[in-house]
């Protein structure tokens, strides 16, 4: 099992373009099932907003390709959602 603090030191990178997104600031967890739904990232290129909080990006757990020793590789996040946008779960 890995701790949030261990994930936070890993840089999140888009696997296709090599673009560095930043570091994990938080996790979105389904408390009913005890599963991680998404990781929340403070983008590397964003500065703090008016009240000291920058925009946050949400990357769904199924977009994570690999969690390595020092990076987290993700796919399909060229246009990540802002944190305040609702997460729509895929139906199977």
Coordinates of N, CA and C in Angstrom, one line a residue:
X1 N 0.8 -1.2 0.0 CA 0.0 0.0 0.0 C 0.9 1.2 0.0
X2 N 0.5 2.3 -0.7 CA 1.2 3.5 -0.8 C 0.5 4.6 -0.1
X3 N 1.2 5.5 0.6 CA 0.7 6.6 1.3 C 0.5 7.8 0.4
X4 N -0.5 8.7 0.7 CA -0.7 9.9 0.0 C 0.6 10.8 -0.1
X5 N 1.3 10.8 1.1 CA 2.6 11.6 1.1 C 3.6 11.1 0.1
X6 N 3.6 9.8 -0.1 CA 4.5 9.2 -1.1 C 4.1 9.5 -2.5
X7 N 2.8 9.6 -2.8 CA 2.3 10.0 -4.1 C 2.6 11.5 -4.4
X8 N 2.5 12.3 -3.3 CA 2.7 13.7 -3.5 C 4.1 14.2 -4.0
X9 N 5.1 13.4 -3.7 CA 6.4 13.7 -4.2 C 6.7 13.3 -5.6
X10 N 5.8 12.5 -6.2 CA 6.0 12.1 -7.6 C 5.4 13.1 -8.5
X11 N 6.1 13.4 -9.6 CA 5.6 14.3 -10.6 C 4.6 13.6 -11.6
X12 N 3.5 14.3 -12.0 CA 2.5 13.7 -12.9 C 2.9 14.2 -14.3
X13 N 3.1 13.2 -15.2 CA 3.5 13.5 -16.6 C 2.5 12.9 -17.6
X14 N 2.2 13.6 -18.6 CA 1.4 13.0 -19.7 C 2.3 12.1 -20.5
X15 N 1.9 10.9 -20.7 CA 2.7 9.9 -21.3 C 2.9 10.2 -22.8
X16 N 1.9 10.7 -23.5 CA 2.1 10.9 -25.0 C 2.9 12.1 -25.3
X17 N 2.8 13.2 -24.6 CA 3.5 14.4 -24.9 C 4.7 14.7 -24.1
X18 N 4.8 14.0 -22.9 CA 5.9 14.3 -22.0 C 5.7 15.6 -21.2
X19 N 4.5 16.2 -21.3 CA 4.2 17.4 -20.6 C 4.1 17.2 -19.1
X20 N 4.7 18.0 -18.3 CA 4.7 17.9 -16.8 C 3.5 18.7 -16.3
X21 N 2.6 18.0 -15.6 CA 1.4 18.6 -15.1 C 1.7 19.2 -13.7
X22 N 2.4 18.6 -12.9 CA 2.6 19.1 -11.5 C 2.6 17.9 -10.5
X23 N 2.3 18.2 -9.3 CA 2.2 17.2 -8.2 C 0.8 17.0 -7.7
X24 N 0.6 15.9 -7.1 CA -0.7 15.6 -6.5 C -0.9 16.4 -5.2
X25 N -2.0 17.0 -5.1 CA -2.3 17.8 -3.9 C -3.4 17.0 -3.0
X26 N -4.2 16.2 -3.7 CA -5.2 15.5 -2.9 C -5.8 14.3 -3.7
X27 N -6.6 13.5 -3.1 CA -7.2 12.4 -3.8 C -8.7 12.5 -3.6
X28 N -9.5 12.0 -4.6 CA -10.9 12.0 -4.5 C -11.3 10.5 -4.3
X29 N -11.9 10.2 -3.1 CA -12.1 8.8 -2.7 C -13.6 8.5 -2.6
X30 N -14.0 7.4 -3.1 CA -15.4 6.8 -3.0 C -15.4 6.2 -1.6
X31 N -16.0 6.9 -0.6 CA -16.0 6.4 0.7 C -16.9 5.1 0.9
X32 N -17.8 4.9 0.0 CA -18.6 3.7 0.2 C -17.8 2.4 -0.2
X33 N -17.0 2.5 -1.2 CA -16.2 1.4 -1.6 C -14.7 1.4 -1.2
X34 N -14.3 2.6 -0.7 CA -12.9 2.7 -0.3 C -11.9 2.7 -1.4
X35 N -12.4 3.2 -2.6 CA -11.5 3.3 -3.8 C -11.2 4.7 -4.1
X36 N -10.0 4.9 -4.7 CA -9.6 6.2 -5.2 C -10.3 6.4 -6.6
X37 N -11.0 7.5 -6.7 CA -11.7 7.8 -8.0 C -10.8 8.7 -8.9
X38 N -10.1 9.6 -8.2 CA -9.3 10.6 -9.0 C -8.2 11.1 -8.2
X39 N -7.2 11.7 -8.9 CA -6.1 12.4 -8.2 C -6.3 13.9 -8.5
X40 N -6.0 14.8 -7.6 CA -6.2 16.2 -7.8 C -4.8 16.8 -7.8
X41 N -4.6 17.6 -8.9 CA -3.3 18.2 -9.1 C -3.4 19.7 -9.2
X42 N -2.4 20.3 -8.6 CA -2.2 21.8 -8.8 C -1.2 21.9 -9.9
X43 N -1.7 22.5 -11.0 CA -0.8 22.5 -12.2 C 0.5 23.3 -12.0
X44 N 1.5 22.8 -12.6 CA 2.9 23.3 -12.4 C 2.9 24.8 -13.0
X45 N 2.2 25.1 -14.0 CA 2.3 26.4 -14.6 C 1.3 27.4 -14.1
X46 N 0.5 27.1 -13.1 CA -0.5 28.0 -12.6 C 0.0 28.6 -11.3
X47 N -0.3 29.9 -11.2 CA 0.0 30.6 -10.0 C -1.2 30.7 -9.1
X48 N -1.0 31.1 -7.8 CA -2.1 31.2 -6.9 C -3.1 32.2 -7.3
X49 N -4.4 32.0 -7.0 CA -5.4 32.9 -7.4 C -5.5 34.0 -6.4
X50 N -6.6 34.7 -6.4 CA -6.9 35.9 -5.6 C -6.9 35.6 -4.1
X51 N -7.4 34.4 -3.7 CA -7.4 34.0 -2.3 C -6.4 33.0 -2.0
X52 N -5.3 33.0 -2.8 CA -4.2 32.1 -2.5 C -4.3 30.7 -2.9
X53 N -5.4 30.3 -3.6 CA -5.6 29.0 -4.1 C -5.6 28.9 -5.6
X54 N -4.7 28.1 -6.2 CA -4.7 28.0 -7.6 C -5.7 27.0 -8.1
X55 N -5.9 27.0 -9.4 CA -6.8 26.0 -10.0 C -6.3 24.6 -9.8
X56 N -7.2 23.7 -9.6 CA -6.9 22.3 -9.4 C -7.4 21.5 -10.6
X57 N -6.7 20.5 -11.0 CA -7.1 19.6 -12.1 C -7.4 18.2 -11.5
X58 N -8.4 17.6 -12.1 CA -8.8 16.2 -11.7 C -8.4 15.3 -12.8
X59 N -7.7 14.2 -12.4 CA -7.4 13.1 -13.3 C -7.9 11.9 -12.8
X60 N -8.8 11.3 -13.5 CA -9.5 10.1 -13.1 C -8.6 8.9 -13.0
X61 N -8.8 8.0 -12.0 CA -7.9 6.9 -11.7 C -7.7 6.0 -13.0
X62 N -8.7 5.9 -13.9 CA -8.5 5.0 -15.0 C -7.6 5.7 -16.1
X63 N -7.2 6.9 -15.9 CA -6.3 7.6 -16.8 C -4.9 7.4 -16.4
X64 N -4.6 6.8 -15.3 CA -3.2 6.6 -14.8 C -2.7 5.3 -15.5
X65 N -1.6 5.5 -16.2 CA -1.0 4.4 -16.9 C 0.0 3.6 -16.0
X66 N 0.8 4.3 -15.3 CA 1.8 3.7 -14.4 C 2.2 4.6 -13.3
X67 N 2.4 4.1 -12.1 CA 3.0 4.8 -11.0 C 4.4 4.3 -10.8
X68 N 5.4 5.1 -11.1 CA 6.8 4.7 -11.0 C 7.4 5.1 -9.7
X69 N 8.7 5.0 -9.6 CA 9.4 5.4 -8.4 C 9.5 6.9 -8.2
X70 N 9.4 7.6 -9.3 CA 9.5 9.1 -9.1 C 8.5 9.9 -10.0
X71 N 7.8 9.2 -10.8 CA 6.8 9.9 -11.7 C 5.5 9.0 -11.7
X72 N 4.4 9.7 -12.1 CA 3.1 9.1 -12.4 C 2.8 9.4 -13.8
X73 N 2.7 8.4 -14.7 CA 2.4 8.6 -16.1 C 0.9 8.5 -16.3
X74 N 0.3 9.5 -17.0 CA -1.2 9.5 -17.2 C -1.4 9.7 -18.7
X75 N -2.6 9.3 -19.2 CA -3.0 9.5 -20.6 C -4.3 10.3 -20.7
X76 N -4.5 10.8 -21.9 CA -5.8 11.5 -22.2 C -6.1 12.6 -21.2
X77 N -5.2 13.5 -20.9 CA -5.5 14.6 -20.0 C -5.0 15.9 -20.7
X78 N -5.1 16.0 -22.0 CA -4.8 17.2 -22.7 C -5.7 18.3 -22.3
X79 N -6.9 18.0 -21.9 CA -7.9 19.0 -21.4 C -8.5 18.5 -20.1
X80 N -7.7 18.5 -19.0 CA -8.2 17.9 -17.7 C -9.3 18.8 -17.2
X81 N -10.2 18.2 -16.4 CA -11.3 19.0 -15.8 C -10.9 19.7 -14.6
X82 N -11.5 20.9 -14.4 CA -11.2 21.6 -13.1 C -11.9 20.9 -12.0
X83 N -11.4 21.1 -10.8 CA -11.9 20.4 -9.6 C -13.4 20.5 -9.4
X84 N -13.9 21.7 -9.7 CA -15.3 22.0 -9.3 C -16.3 21.4 -10.4
X85 N -15.8 20.8 -11.5 CA -16.7 20.1 -12.4 C -17.0 18.7 -11.9
X86 N -18.2 18.3 -12.1 CA -18.6 17.0 -11.6 C -17.9 15.8 -12.3
X87 N -17.6 14.8 -11.6 CA -17.1 13.6 -12.2 C -18.2 12.7 -12.7
X88 N -18.2 12.3 -14.0 CA -19.2 11.4 -14.5 C -18.5 10.1 -14.6
X89 N -19.1 9.1 -13.9 CA -18.5 7.8 -14.0 C -19.1 7.0 -15.2
X90 N -18.2 6.3 -15.8 CA -18.6 5.5 -17.0 C -19.4 4.3 -16.6
X91 N -20.5 4.1 -17.4 CA -21.3 2.9 -17.2 C -20.8 1.7 -18.0
X92 N -20.9 0.6 -17.4 CA -20.4 -0.6 -18.1 C -21.5 -1.6 -18.3

